[in-house]
Amino acid sequence: MSRRFSNPWIHDEHRFRDVLRWKLGRSPADPPSAAPDRPAPAVPIDLQPAPPAGWRVTWLGHASFLLQGCGRNLLVDPVFSDHCAPLPLPSLRRHVEPPCRIDQLPKIDGVLLTHSHYDHLDLPTLVALGRETPLVVAEGHAGWLGRKGFREVREIPWFGTAEFLPGLQVTATPAQHFTARTPFDRNRGHWCGWLIEGGGFKLWHAGDSGHCPAFGEIGMKLGPIDFAMIPIGAYAPRWFMKPMHMTPEEAVRVFRDARCRRAVAMHWGTFRLTDEPLGEPPLRLAAEVERAGIPAGNFVAGAVGESWSVT
């Protein structure tokens, strides 16, 4: 990773000293919440072959999804490890078990990775899937993954499009975020979301992002989107998290800006990354969906292991 990436929009930038301010309690705190501090619910997973028509979208927890369509099985940001950190830190342990083991998954035809943070790029999971599994990543990560032994890695820039597998086209979509796996490689790789097109449908994984002007551009260029996966958690304290993570209310704006027909919430209830109670994001999402007049069921927070049909 030699090039350094940045967001094209003006926003606050925070460094290590700001992390210390937050963790040492020397910064403004958000108002206390009465929401329950309980993780996302879980249901038994129903693993089936890819449907003959349309898609099946299954939430594996946090930002991890199994996407099945066009006779293919794809994973987005798969994380099956017990911790989303380089070391087994108790504060970053998993609060909801994966709904299945890696060896119980159907044969995986490819993996889409949005960026290099440990809660999105889990090296032990990728190794377990097999170093021959095709990977598609944002710019700047292919060299690092190649040095880890992965044999088929393709980088795609923002709004770049490629045929990932026969009959499946992917487009890298902009996001407002940052990357780092160590204190020394900040923003040496890019970040993105992924639009997947196949079988006459468009699926969109928004990646990890603060709210930004890109979402309106995504809607104009790529919408309407049949089914989206949009982050709603890891937003508190707001003074620190606003540039990189959305609130549920902002996620509803993204739903509309990107011209989504249906969506499921992600990036909540699995790992405790920030200060809000684990159970707060879906409550705020439901209230905002109702306030915005979005039909019930069009943007939901589901359970780990739950599947949705896109037909």
Short mmCIF file of N, CA and C in Angstrom, two decimals, residues 110-276:
data_model
loop_
_atom_site.label_atom_id
_atom_site.label_comp_id
_atom_site.label_asym_id
_atom_site.label_seq_id
_atom_site.Cartn_x
_atom_site.Cartn_y
_atom_site.Cartn_z
N GLY A 110 -17.04 -16.33 -4.59
CA GLY A 110 -16.28 -15.09 -4.54
C GLY A 110 -16.62 -14.28 -3.30
N VAL A 111 -15.71 -13.38 -2.94
CA VAL A 111 -15.85 -12.54 -1.75
C VAL A 111 -15.64 -11.09 -2.14
N LEU A 112 -16.52 -10.22 -1.66
CA LEU A 112 -16.39 -8.79 -1.84
C LEU A 112 -15.98 -8.18 -0.50
N LEU A 113 -14.94 -7.34 -0.52
CA LEU A 113 -14.42 -6.70 0.69
C LEU A 113 -14.50 -5.19 0.53
N THR A 114 -15.10 -4.51 1.53
CA THR A 114 -15.29 -3.06 1.42
C THR A 114 -14.08 -2.26 1.87
N HIS A 115 -13.33 -2.77 2.87
CA HIS A 115 -12.13 -2.07 3.34
C HIS A 115 -11.42 -2.96 4.35
N SER A 116 -10.35 -2.46 4.93
CA SER A 116 -9.43 -3.34 5.66
C SER A 116 -9.62 -3.37 7.17
N HIS A 117 -10.59 -2.67 7.74
CA HIS A 117 -10.77 -2.73 9.18
C HIS A 117 -11.09 -4.16 9.63
N TYR A 118 -10.70 -4.49 10.85
CA TYR A 118 -10.81 -5.88 11.32
C TYR A 118 -12.24 -6.37 11.40
N ASP A 119 -13.20 -5.47 11.55
CA ASP A 119 -14.59 -5.92 11.61
C ASP A 119 -15.19 -6.10 10.21
N HIS A 120 -14.37 -5.92 9.16
CA HIS A 120 -14.82 -6.12 7.79
C HIS A 120 -13.89 -7.05 7.00
N LEU A 121 -12.61 -6.99 7.26
CA LEU A 121 -11.64 -7.88 6.62
C LEU A 121 -11.01 -8.75 7.70
N ASP A 122 -11.50 -9.97 7.78
CA ASP A 122 -11.06 -10.91 8.81
C ASP A 122 -10.18 -11.97 8.15
N LEU A 123 -8.88 -11.83 8.35
CA LEU A 123 -7.93 -12.70 7.64
C LEU A 123 -8.14 -14.17 7.96
N PRO A 124 -8.36 -14.58 9.22
CA PRO A 124 -8.59 -16.01 9.47
C PRO A 124 -9.80 -16.56 8.71
N THR A 125 -10.84 -15.77 8.57
CA THR A 125 -12.00 -16.24 7.80
C THR A 125 -11.64 -16.42 6.34
N LEU A 126 -10.92 -15.46 5.75
CA LEU A 126 -10.54 -15.56 4.35
C LEU A 126 -9.64 -16.76 4.11
N VAL A 127 -8.72 -17.02 5.03
CA VAL A 127 -7.83 -18.18 4.89
C VAL A 127 -8.65 -19.47 4.95
N ALA A 128 -9.63 -19.51 5.86
CA ALA A 128 -10.45 -20.71 5.99
C ALA A 128 -11.28 -20.95 4.74
N LEU A 129 -11.68 -19.89 4.06
CA LEU A 129 -12.44 -20.03 2.82
C LEU A 129 -11.57 -20.57 1.69
N GLY A 130 -10.26 -20.35 1.80
CA GLY A 130 -9.33 -20.83 0.79
C GLY A 130 -8.68 -19.70 0.04
N ARG A 131 -7.37 -19.75 -0.07
CA ARG A 131 -6.63 -18.67 -0.73
C ARG A 131 -6.87 -18.61 -2.24
N GLU A 132 -7.54 -19.62 -2.78
CA GLU A 132 -7.87 -19.59 -4.21
C GLU A 132 -9.22 -18.93 -4.47
N THR A 133 -9.97 -18.59 -3.42
CA THR A 133 -11.28 -17.95 -3.60
C THR A 133 -11.10 -16.57 -4.21
N PRO A 134 -11.81 -16.23 -5.29
CA PRO A 134 -11.67 -14.90 -5.89
C PRO A 134 -12.12 -13.80 -4.92
N LEU A 135 -11.31 -12.75 -4.81
CA LEU A 135 -11.61 -11.61 -3.96
C LEU A 135 -11.70 -10.36 -4.82
N VAL A 136 -12.66 -9.50 -4.51
CA VAL A 136 -12.75 -8.18 -5.12
C VAL A 136 -12.67 -7.16 -3.98
N VAL A 137 -11.79 -6.18 -4.13
CA VAL A 137 -11.51 -5.25 -3.04
C VAL A 137 -11.45 -3.83 -3.57
N ALA A 138 -11.55 -2.87 -2.64
CA ALA A 138 -11.29 -1.48 -2.99
C ALA A 138 -9.82 -1.31 -3.33
N GLU A 139 -9.49 -0.20 -3.99
CA GLU A 139 -8.10 0.06 -4.41
C GLU A 139 -7.14 0.03 -3.22
N GLY A 140 -5.94 -0.44 -3.48
CA GLY A 140 -4.87 -0.34 -2.50
C GLY A 140 -4.65 -1.56 -1.64
N HIS A 141 -5.50 -2.59 -1.76
CA HIS A 141 -5.39 -3.75 -0.89
C HIS A 141 -4.87 -5.01 -1.58
N ALA A 142 -4.82 -5.01 -2.90
CA ALA A 142 -4.48 -6.24 -3.62
C ALA A 142 -3.07 -6.71 -3.30
N GLY A 143 -2.11 -5.79 -3.21
CA GLY A 143 -0.74 -6.17 -2.92
C GLY A 143 -0.61 -6.85 -1.57
N TRP A 144 -1.26 -6.28 -0.56
CA TRP A 144 -1.21 -6.84 0.79
C TRP A 144 -1.83 -8.23 0.81
N LEU A 145 -3.00 -8.38 0.18
CA LEU A 145 -3.65 -9.68 0.15
C LEU A 145 -2.83 -10.69 -0.66
N GLY A 146 -2.18 -10.21 -1.73
CA GLY A 146 -1.32 -11.10 -2.49
C GLY A 146 -0.16 -11.62 -1.67
N ARG A 147 0.39 -10.75 -0.83
CA ARG A 147 1.50 -11.18 0.03
C ARG A 147 1.03 -12.15 1.11
N LYS A 148 -0.27 -12.17 1.39
CA LYS A 148 -0.83 -13.14 2.34
C LYS A 148 -1.17 -14.46 1.66
N GLY A 149 -0.91 -14.54 0.35
CA GLY A 149 -1.08 -15.81 -0.35
C GLY A 149 -2.34 -15.95 -1.16
N PHE A 150 -3.17 -14.90 -1.24
CA PHE A 150 -4.39 -15.01 -2.03
C PHE A 150 -4.06 -14.84 -3.51
N ARG A 151 -4.60 -15.74 -4.32
CA ARG A 151 -4.12 -15.89 -5.69
C ARG A 151 -4.92 -15.08 -6.71
N GLU A 152 -6.15 -14.74 -6.38
CA GLU A 152 -7.00 -14.04 -7.35
C GLU A 152 -7.66 -12.85 -6.66
N VAL A 153 -7.02 -11.69 -6.78
CA VAL A 153 -7.51 -10.48 -6.12
C VAL A 153 -7.63 -9.39 -7.16
N ARG A 154 -8.80 -8.77 -7.22
CA ARG A 154 -9.05 -7.71 -8.19
C ARG A 154 -9.44 -6.44 -7.45
N GLU A 155 -8.79 -5.31 -7.80
CA GLU A 155 -9.14 -4.00 -7.24
C GLU A 155 -10.05 -3.25 -8.21
N ILE A 156 -11.02 -2.52 -7.66
CA ILE A 156 -11.92 -1.72 -8.49
C ILE A 156 -12.02 -0.33 -7.87
N PRO A 157 -11.83 0.74 -8.64
CA PRO A 157 -11.96 2.10 -8.11
C PRO A 157 -13.42 2.52 -8.01
N TRP A 158 -13.67 3.62 -7.30
CA TRP A 158 -15.03 4.14 -7.17
C TRP A 158 -15.69 4.30 -8.54
N PHE A 159 -16.88 3.81 -8.65
CA PHE A 159 -17.70 3.82 -9.86
C PHE A 159 -17.08 3.00 -11.00
N GLY A 160 -16.03 2.26 -10.70
CA GLY A 160 -15.53 1.29 -11.67
C GLY A 160 -16.40 0.04 -11.65
N THR A 161 -16.56 -0.57 -12.80
CA THR A 161 -17.43 -1.74 -12.96
C THR A 161 -16.66 -2.86 -13.62
N ALA A 162 -16.91 -4.08 -13.17
CA ALA A 162 -16.24 -5.24 -13.75
C ALA A 162 -17.16 -6.45 -13.68
N GLU A 163 -16.97 -7.39 -14.59
CA GLU A 163 -17.66 -8.67 -14.48
C GLU A 163 -16.90 -9.51 -13.47
N PHE A 164 -17.52 -9.71 -12.31
CA PHE A 164 -16.87 -10.46 -11.24
C PHE A 164 -16.83 -11.94 -11.59
N LEU A 165 -18.00 -12.48 -11.94
CA LEU A 165 -18.16 -13.85 -12.37
C LEU A 165 -19.11 -13.83 -13.57
N PRO A 166 -19.12 -14.86 -14.40
CA PRO A 166 -20.02 -14.84 -15.56
C PRO A 166 -21.46 -14.53 -15.15
N GLY A 167 -22.01 -13.47 -15.75
CA GLY A 167 -23.38 -13.07 -15.45
C GLY A 167 -23.53 -12.18 -14.24
N LEU A 168 -22.43 -11.87 -13.54
CA LEU A 168 -22.48 -11.01 -12.35
C LEU A 168 -21.55 -9.82 -12.54
N GLN A 169 -22.10 -8.64 -12.41
CA GLN A 169 -21.32 -7.41 -12.55
C GLN A 169 -21.29 -6.69 -11.22
N VAL A 170 -20.12 -6.17 -10.85
CA VAL A 170 -20.01 -5.43 -9.59
C VAL A 170 -19.47 -4.02 -9.87
N THR A 171 -19.95 -3.07 -9.10
CA THR A 171 -19.51 -1.69 -9.18
C THR A 171 -19.11 -1.22 -7.79
N ALA A 172 -17.93 -0.63 -7.67
CA ALA A 172 -17.49 -0.05 -6.39
C ALA A 172 -18.16 1.30 -6.21
N THR A 173 -18.82 1.50 -5.08
CA THR A 173 -19.52 2.75 -4.83
C THR A 173 -18.81 3.56 -3.75
N PRO A 174 -18.86 4.89 -3.82
CA PRO A 174 -18.16 5.73 -2.84
C PRO A 174 -18.73 5.59 -1.44
N ALA A 175 -17.91 5.87 -0.47
CA ALA A 175 -18.29 5.93 0.93
C ALA A 175 -17.38 6.93 1.62
N GLN A 176 -17.79 7.38 2.79
CA GLN A 176 -16.96 8.32 3.57
C GLN A 176 -16.43 7.58 4.79
N HIS A 177 -15.15 7.23 4.76
CA HIS A 177 -14.61 6.42 5.85
C HIS A 177 -13.10 6.58 5.89
N PHE A 178 -12.38 5.58 6.39
CA PHE A 178 -10.92 5.55 6.39
C PHE A 178 -10.50 4.09 6.55
N THR A 179 -9.22 3.80 6.40
CA THR A 179 -8.73 2.45 6.60
C THR A 179 -7.46 2.47 7.44
N ALA A 180 -7.24 1.36 8.13
CA ALA A 180 -5.99 1.13 8.88
C ALA A 180 -6.08 -0.25 9.52
N ARG A 181 -4.98 -0.96 9.51
CA ARG A 181 -4.87 -2.19 10.29
C ARG A 181 -3.79 -2.08 11.35
N THR A 182 -2.94 -1.07 11.22
CA THR A 182 -1.88 -0.79 12.18
C THR A 182 -1.80 0.73 12.35
N PRO A 183 -1.00 1.21 13.29
CA PRO A 183 -0.84 2.67 13.41
C PRO A 183 -0.07 3.29 12.24
N PHE A 184 0.44 2.47 11.32
CA PHE A 184 1.37 2.98 10.32
C PHE A 184 0.84 2.91 8.88
N ASP A 185 -0.39 2.44 8.68
CA ASP A 185 -0.88 2.27 7.31
C ASP A 185 -2.22 2.98 7.07
N ARG A 186 -2.46 4.03 7.82
CA ARG A 186 -3.75 4.73 7.70
C ARG A 186 -3.95 5.21 6.27
N ASN A 187 -5.11 4.87 5.72
CA ASN A 187 -5.57 5.32 4.40
C ASN A 187 -4.64 4.90 3.26
N ARG A 188 -3.85 3.84 3.46
CA ARG A 188 -3.05 3.31 2.36
C ARG A 188 -3.88 2.43 1.42
N GLY A 189 -5.07 2.07 1.84
CA GLY A 189 -6.04 1.41 0.99
C GLY A 189 -7.33 2.19 1.02
N HIS A 190 -8.15 2.01 -0.02
CA HIS A 190 -9.39 2.76 -0.11
C HIS A 190 -10.53 2.01 0.57
N TRP A 191 -11.73 2.57 0.52
CA TRP A 191 -12.94 2.01 1.13
C TRP A 191 -14.07 2.21 0.13
N CYS A 192 -15.08 1.36 0.19
CA CYS A 192 -16.16 1.45 -0.80
C CYS A 192 -17.37 0.65 -0.33
N GLY A 193 -18.44 0.76 -1.09
CA GLY A 193 -19.55 -0.17 -1.04
C GLY A 193 -19.56 -0.97 -2.33
N TRP A 194 -20.51 -1.89 -2.45
CA TRP A 194 -20.57 -2.74 -3.65
C TRP A 194 -21.99 -2.84 -4.18
N LEU A 195 -22.16 -2.54 -5.47
CA LEU A 195 -23.40 -2.82 -6.18
C LEU A 195 -23.20 -4.10 -6.96
N ILE A 196 -24.10 -5.05 -6.76
CA ILE A 196 -24.02 -6.34 -7.46
C ILE A 196 -25.23 -6.43 -8.39
N GLU A 197 -24.98 -6.67 -9.65
CA GLU A 197 -26.05 -6.78 -10.65
C GLU A 197 -26.02 -8.16 -11.28
N GLY A 198 -27.17 -8.82 -11.30
CA GLY A 198 -27.28 -10.13 -11.93
C GLY A 198 -28.71 -10.61 -11.88
N GLY A 199 -29.12 -11.34 -12.90
CA GLY A 199 -30.45 -11.89 -12.91
C GLY A 199 -31.54 -10.85 -12.99
N GLY A 200 -31.21 -9.64 -13.44
CA GLY A 200 -32.21 -8.58 -13.55
C GLY A 200 -32.43 -7.80 -12.28
N PHE A 201 -31.56 -7.97 -11.26
CA PHE A 201 -31.72 -7.28 -9.99
C PHE A 201 -30.43 -6.56 -9.60
N LYS A 202 -30.60 -5.53 -8.76
CA LYS A 202 -29.48 -4.77 -8.21
C LYS A 202 -29.50 -4.89 -6.69
N LEU A 203 -28.40 -5.39 -6.13
CA LEU A 203 -28.20 -5.44 -4.69
C LEU A 203 -27.07 -4.50 -4.34
N TRP A 204 -27.17 -3.84 -3.19
CA TRP A 204 -26.15 -2.85 -2.81
C TRP A 204 -25.78 -2.99 -1.34
N HIS A 205 -24.51 -3.22 -1.10
CA HIS A 205 -23.94 -3.20 0.25
C HIS A 205 -23.23 -1.86 0.39
N ALA A 206 -23.71 -1.00 1.28
CA ALA A 206 -23.22 0.38 1.35
C ALA A 206 -21.83 0.50 1.96
N GLY A 207 -21.30 -0.57 2.55
CA GLY A 207 -19.99 -0.47 3.19
C GLY A 207 -20.11 0.25 4.53
N ASP A 208 -19.00 0.77 4.98
CA ASP A 208 -18.92 1.51 6.24
C ASP A 208 -18.79 2.98 5.88
N SER A 209 -19.66 3.84 6.42
CA SER A 209 -19.64 5.22 5.93
C SER A 209 -20.34 6.16 6.88
N GLY A 210 -19.83 7.39 6.93
CA GLY A 210 -20.61 8.50 7.44
C GLY A 210 -21.54 8.99 6.34
N HIS A 211 -22.50 9.81 6.74
CA HIS A 211 -23.40 10.36 5.72
C HIS A 211 -22.65 11.39 4.89
N CYS A 212 -22.83 11.33 3.57
CA CYS A 212 -22.06 12.19 2.68
C CYS A 212 -22.80 12.38 1.36
N PRO A 213 -22.36 13.33 0.51
CA PRO A 213 -23.05 13.58 -0.76
C PRO A 213 -23.01 12.42 -1.75
N ALA A 214 -22.16 11.44 -1.53
CA ALA A 214 -22.03 10.34 -2.49
C ALA A 214 -23.32 9.58 -2.69
N PHE A 215 -24.16 9.52 -1.67
CA PHE A 215 -25.33 8.65 -1.76
C PHE A 215 -26.34 9.16 -2.79
N GLY A 216 -26.48 10.47 -2.89
CA GLY A 216 -27.33 11.01 -3.94
C GLY A 216 -26.78 10.69 -5.32
N GLU A 217 -25.46 10.74 -5.46
CA GLU A 217 -24.83 10.41 -6.74
C GLU A 217 -25.02 8.94 -7.07
N ILE A 218 -24.92 8.08 -6.06
CA ILE A 218 -25.15 6.65 -6.28
C ILE A 218 -26.58 6.43 -6.78
N GLY A 219 -27.54 7.11 -6.16
CA GLY A 219 -28.93 6.97 -6.59
C GLY A 219 -29.15 7.43 -8.01
N MET A 220 -28.50 8.55 -8.38
CA MET A 220 -28.66 9.07 -9.74
C MET A 220 -28.04 8.15 -10.77
N LYS A 221 -26.83 7.65 -10.48
CA LYS A 221 -26.10 6.86 -11.47
C LYS A 221 -26.52 5.40 -11.51
N LEU A 222 -26.89 4.84 -10.35
CA LEU A 222 -27.05 3.40 -10.26
C LEU A 222 -28.45 2.97 -9.83
N GLY A 223 -29.27 3.89 -9.32
CA GLY A 223 -30.59 3.52 -8.85
C GLY A 223 -31.57 3.33 -9.97
N PRO A 224 -32.77 2.83 -9.66
CA PRO A 224 -33.17 2.37 -8.33
C PRO A 224 -32.51 1.04 -7.98
N ILE A 225 -32.39 0.80 -6.67
CA ILE A 225 -31.73 -0.39 -6.14
C ILE A 225 -32.79 -1.30 -5.54
N ASP A 226 -32.79 -2.56 -5.93
CA ASP A 226 -33.83 -3.47 -5.48
C ASP A 226 -33.71 -3.84 -4.01
N PHE A 227 -32.48 -4.06 -3.54
CA PHE A 227 -32.29 -4.47 -2.14
C PHE A 227 -30.95 -3.95 -1.66
N ALA A 228 -30.97 -3.25 -0.52
CA ALA A 228 -29.76 -2.64 0.02
C ALA A 228 -29.46 -3.16 1.42
N MET A 229 -28.18 -3.09 1.78
CA MET A 229 -27.70 -3.39 3.12
C MET A 229 -27.02 -2.11 3.62
N ILE A 230 -27.61 -1.46 4.63
CA ILE A 230 -27.22 -0.12 5.03
C ILE A 230 -26.84 -0.11 6.51
N PRO A 231 -25.69 0.46 6.88
CA PRO A 231 -25.27 0.47 8.29
C PRO A 231 -26.10 1.44 9.12
N ILE A 232 -26.39 1.03 10.37
CA ILE A 232 -27.17 1.90 11.26
C ILE A 232 -26.52 2.06 12.64
N GLY A 233 -25.37 1.44 12.90
CA GLY A 233 -24.82 1.44 14.25
C GLY A 233 -23.40 1.97 14.34
N ALA A 234 -22.88 1.99 15.58
CA ALA A 234 -21.52 2.48 15.89
C ALA A 234 -21.42 3.97 15.65
N TYR A 235 -22.34 4.74 16.24
CA TYR A 235 -22.43 6.18 15.96
C TYR A 235 -22.18 7.07 17.17
N ALA A 236 -21.95 6.52 18.35
CA ALA A 236 -21.79 7.34 19.55
C ALA A 236 -20.40 7.13 20.17
N PRO A 237 -19.77 8.23 20.66
CA PRO A 237 -20.28 9.59 20.77
C PRO A 237 -20.29 10.29 19.41
N ARG A 238 -21.30 11.13 19.22
CA ARG A 238 -21.51 11.70 17.89
C ARG A 238 -20.37 12.62 17.46
N TRP A 239 -19.76 13.36 18.39
CA TRP A 239 -18.68 14.29 18.01
C TRP A 239 -17.53 13.54 17.37
N PHE A 240 -17.35 12.27 17.76
CA PHE A 240 -16.23 11.50 17.24
C PHE A 240 -16.62 10.63 16.05
N MET A 241 -17.80 10.05 16.07
CA MET A 241 -18.18 9.05 15.07
C MET A 241 -18.86 9.63 13.84
N LYS A 242 -19.31 10.86 13.89
CA LYS A 242 -20.08 11.42 12.78
C LYS A 242 -19.39 11.30 11.42
N PRO A 243 -18.07 11.56 11.30
CA PRO A 243 -17.46 11.46 9.95
C PRO A 243 -17.43 10.05 9.38
N MET A 244 -17.53 9.02 10.22
CA MET A 244 -17.27 7.66 9.73
C MET A 244 -18.44 6.70 9.84
N HIS A 245 -19.43 6.99 10.72
CA HIS A 245 -20.56 6.08 10.90
C HIS A 245 -21.86 6.86 10.94
N MET A 246 -22.92 6.29 10.37
CA MET A 246 -24.22 6.94 10.31
C MET A 246 -25.10 6.57 11.50
N THR A 247 -25.99 7.49 11.84
CA THR A 247 -27.07 7.18 12.77
C THR A 247 -28.19 6.48 11.98
N PRO A 248 -29.15 5.85 12.68
CA PRO A 248 -30.30 5.28 11.97
C PRO A 248 -31.08 6.33 11.17
N GLU A 249 -31.16 7.54 11.70
CA GLU A 249 -31.88 8.59 10.98
C GLU A 249 -31.17 8.94 9.67
N GLU A 250 -29.85 8.99 9.70
CA GLU A 250 -29.09 9.24 8.47
C GLU A 250 -29.21 8.06 7.51
N ALA A 251 -29.30 6.84 8.05
CA ALA A 251 -29.45 5.66 7.19
C ALA A 251 -30.76 5.73 6.40
N VAL A 252 -31.81 6.27 7.01
CA VAL A 252 -33.07 6.44 6.29
C VAL A 252 -32.91 7.45 5.16
N ARG A 253 -32.14 8.50 5.39
CA ARG A 253 -31.85 9.45 4.31
C ARG A 253 -31.09 8.75 3.18
N VAL A 254 -30.16 7.88 3.52
CA VAL A 254 -29.42 7.13 2.50
C VAL A 254 -30.36 6.23 1.70
N PHE A 255 -31.28 5.58 2.39
CA PHE A 255 -32.29 4.74 1.73
C PHE A 255 -32.99 5.52 0.62
N ARG A 256 -33.35 6.76 0.94
CA ARG A 256 -34.05 7.59 -0.04
C ARG A 256 -33.09 8.16 -1.08
N ASP A 257 -31.94 8.66 -0.63
CA ASP A 257 -30.99 9.28 -1.57
C ASP A 257 -30.54 8.29 -2.64
N ALA A 258 -30.28 7.05 -2.23
CA ALA A 258 -29.77 6.04 -3.16
C ALA A 258 -30.89 5.33 -3.93
N ARG A 259 -32.13 5.75 -3.67
CA ARG A 259 -33.30 5.21 -4.40
C ARG A 259 -33.42 3.70 -4.19
N CYS A 260 -33.48 3.32 -2.92
CA CYS A 260 -33.61 1.91 -2.56
C CYS A 260 -35.09 1.53 -2.45
N ARG A 261 -35.43 0.39 -2.96
CA ARG A 261 -36.79 -0.11 -2.84
C ARG A 261 -37.01 -0.85 -1.51
N ARG A 262 -36.01 -1.65 -1.11
CA ARG A 262 -36.05 -2.37 0.17
C ARG A 262 -34.64 -2.34 0.75
N ALA A 263 -34.56 -2.50 2.07
CA ALA A 263 -33.24 -2.53 2.70
C ALA A 263 -33.32 -3.27 4.02
N VAL A 264 -32.16 -3.80 4.42
CA VAL A 264 -31.99 -4.38 5.74
C VAL A 264 -30.84 -3.65 6.42
N ALA A 265 -30.96 -3.48 7.72
CA ALA A 265 -29.94 -2.79 8.51
C ALA A 265 -28.78 -3.73 8.82
N MET A 266 -27.59 -3.15 8.90
CA MET A 266 -26.39 -3.92 9.28
C MET A 266 -25.52 -3.05 10.18
N HIS A 267 -24.37 -3.63 10.57
CA HIS A 267 -23.37 -2.91 11.37
C HIS A 267 -23.95 -2.49 12.72
N TRP A 268 -24.66 -3.42 13.35
CA TRP A 268 -25.18 -3.16 14.70
C TRP A 268 -25.35 -4.50 15.41
N GLY A 269 -25.31 -4.48 16.73
CA GLY A 269 -25.75 -5.60 17.54
C GLY A 269 -24.86 -6.81 17.61
N THR A 270 -23.70 -6.82 16.94
CA THR A 270 -22.82 -7.99 16.94
C THR A 270 -21.55 -7.73 17.73
N PHE A 271 -20.89 -6.61 17.46
CA PHE A 271 -19.70 -6.18 18.19
C PHE A 271 -20.00 -4.84 18.86
N ARG A 272 -19.46 -4.65 20.06
CA ARG A 272 -19.60 -3.36 20.73
C ARG A 272 -18.41 -2.48 20.32
N LEU A 273 -18.65 -1.62 19.35
CA LEU A 273 -17.59 -0.76 18.84
C LEU A 273 -17.62 0.64 19.46
N THR A 274 -18.79 1.07 19.91
CA THR A 274 -18.97 2.46 20.35
C THR A 274 -19.86 2.50 21.58
N ASP A 275 -20.36 3.68 21.94
CA ASP A 275 -20.98 3.88 23.25
C ASP A 275 -22.48 3.62 23.31
N GLU A 276 -23.19 3.63 22.19
CA GLU A 276 -24.64 3.46 22.29
C GLU A 276 -24.98 2.04 22.74
#
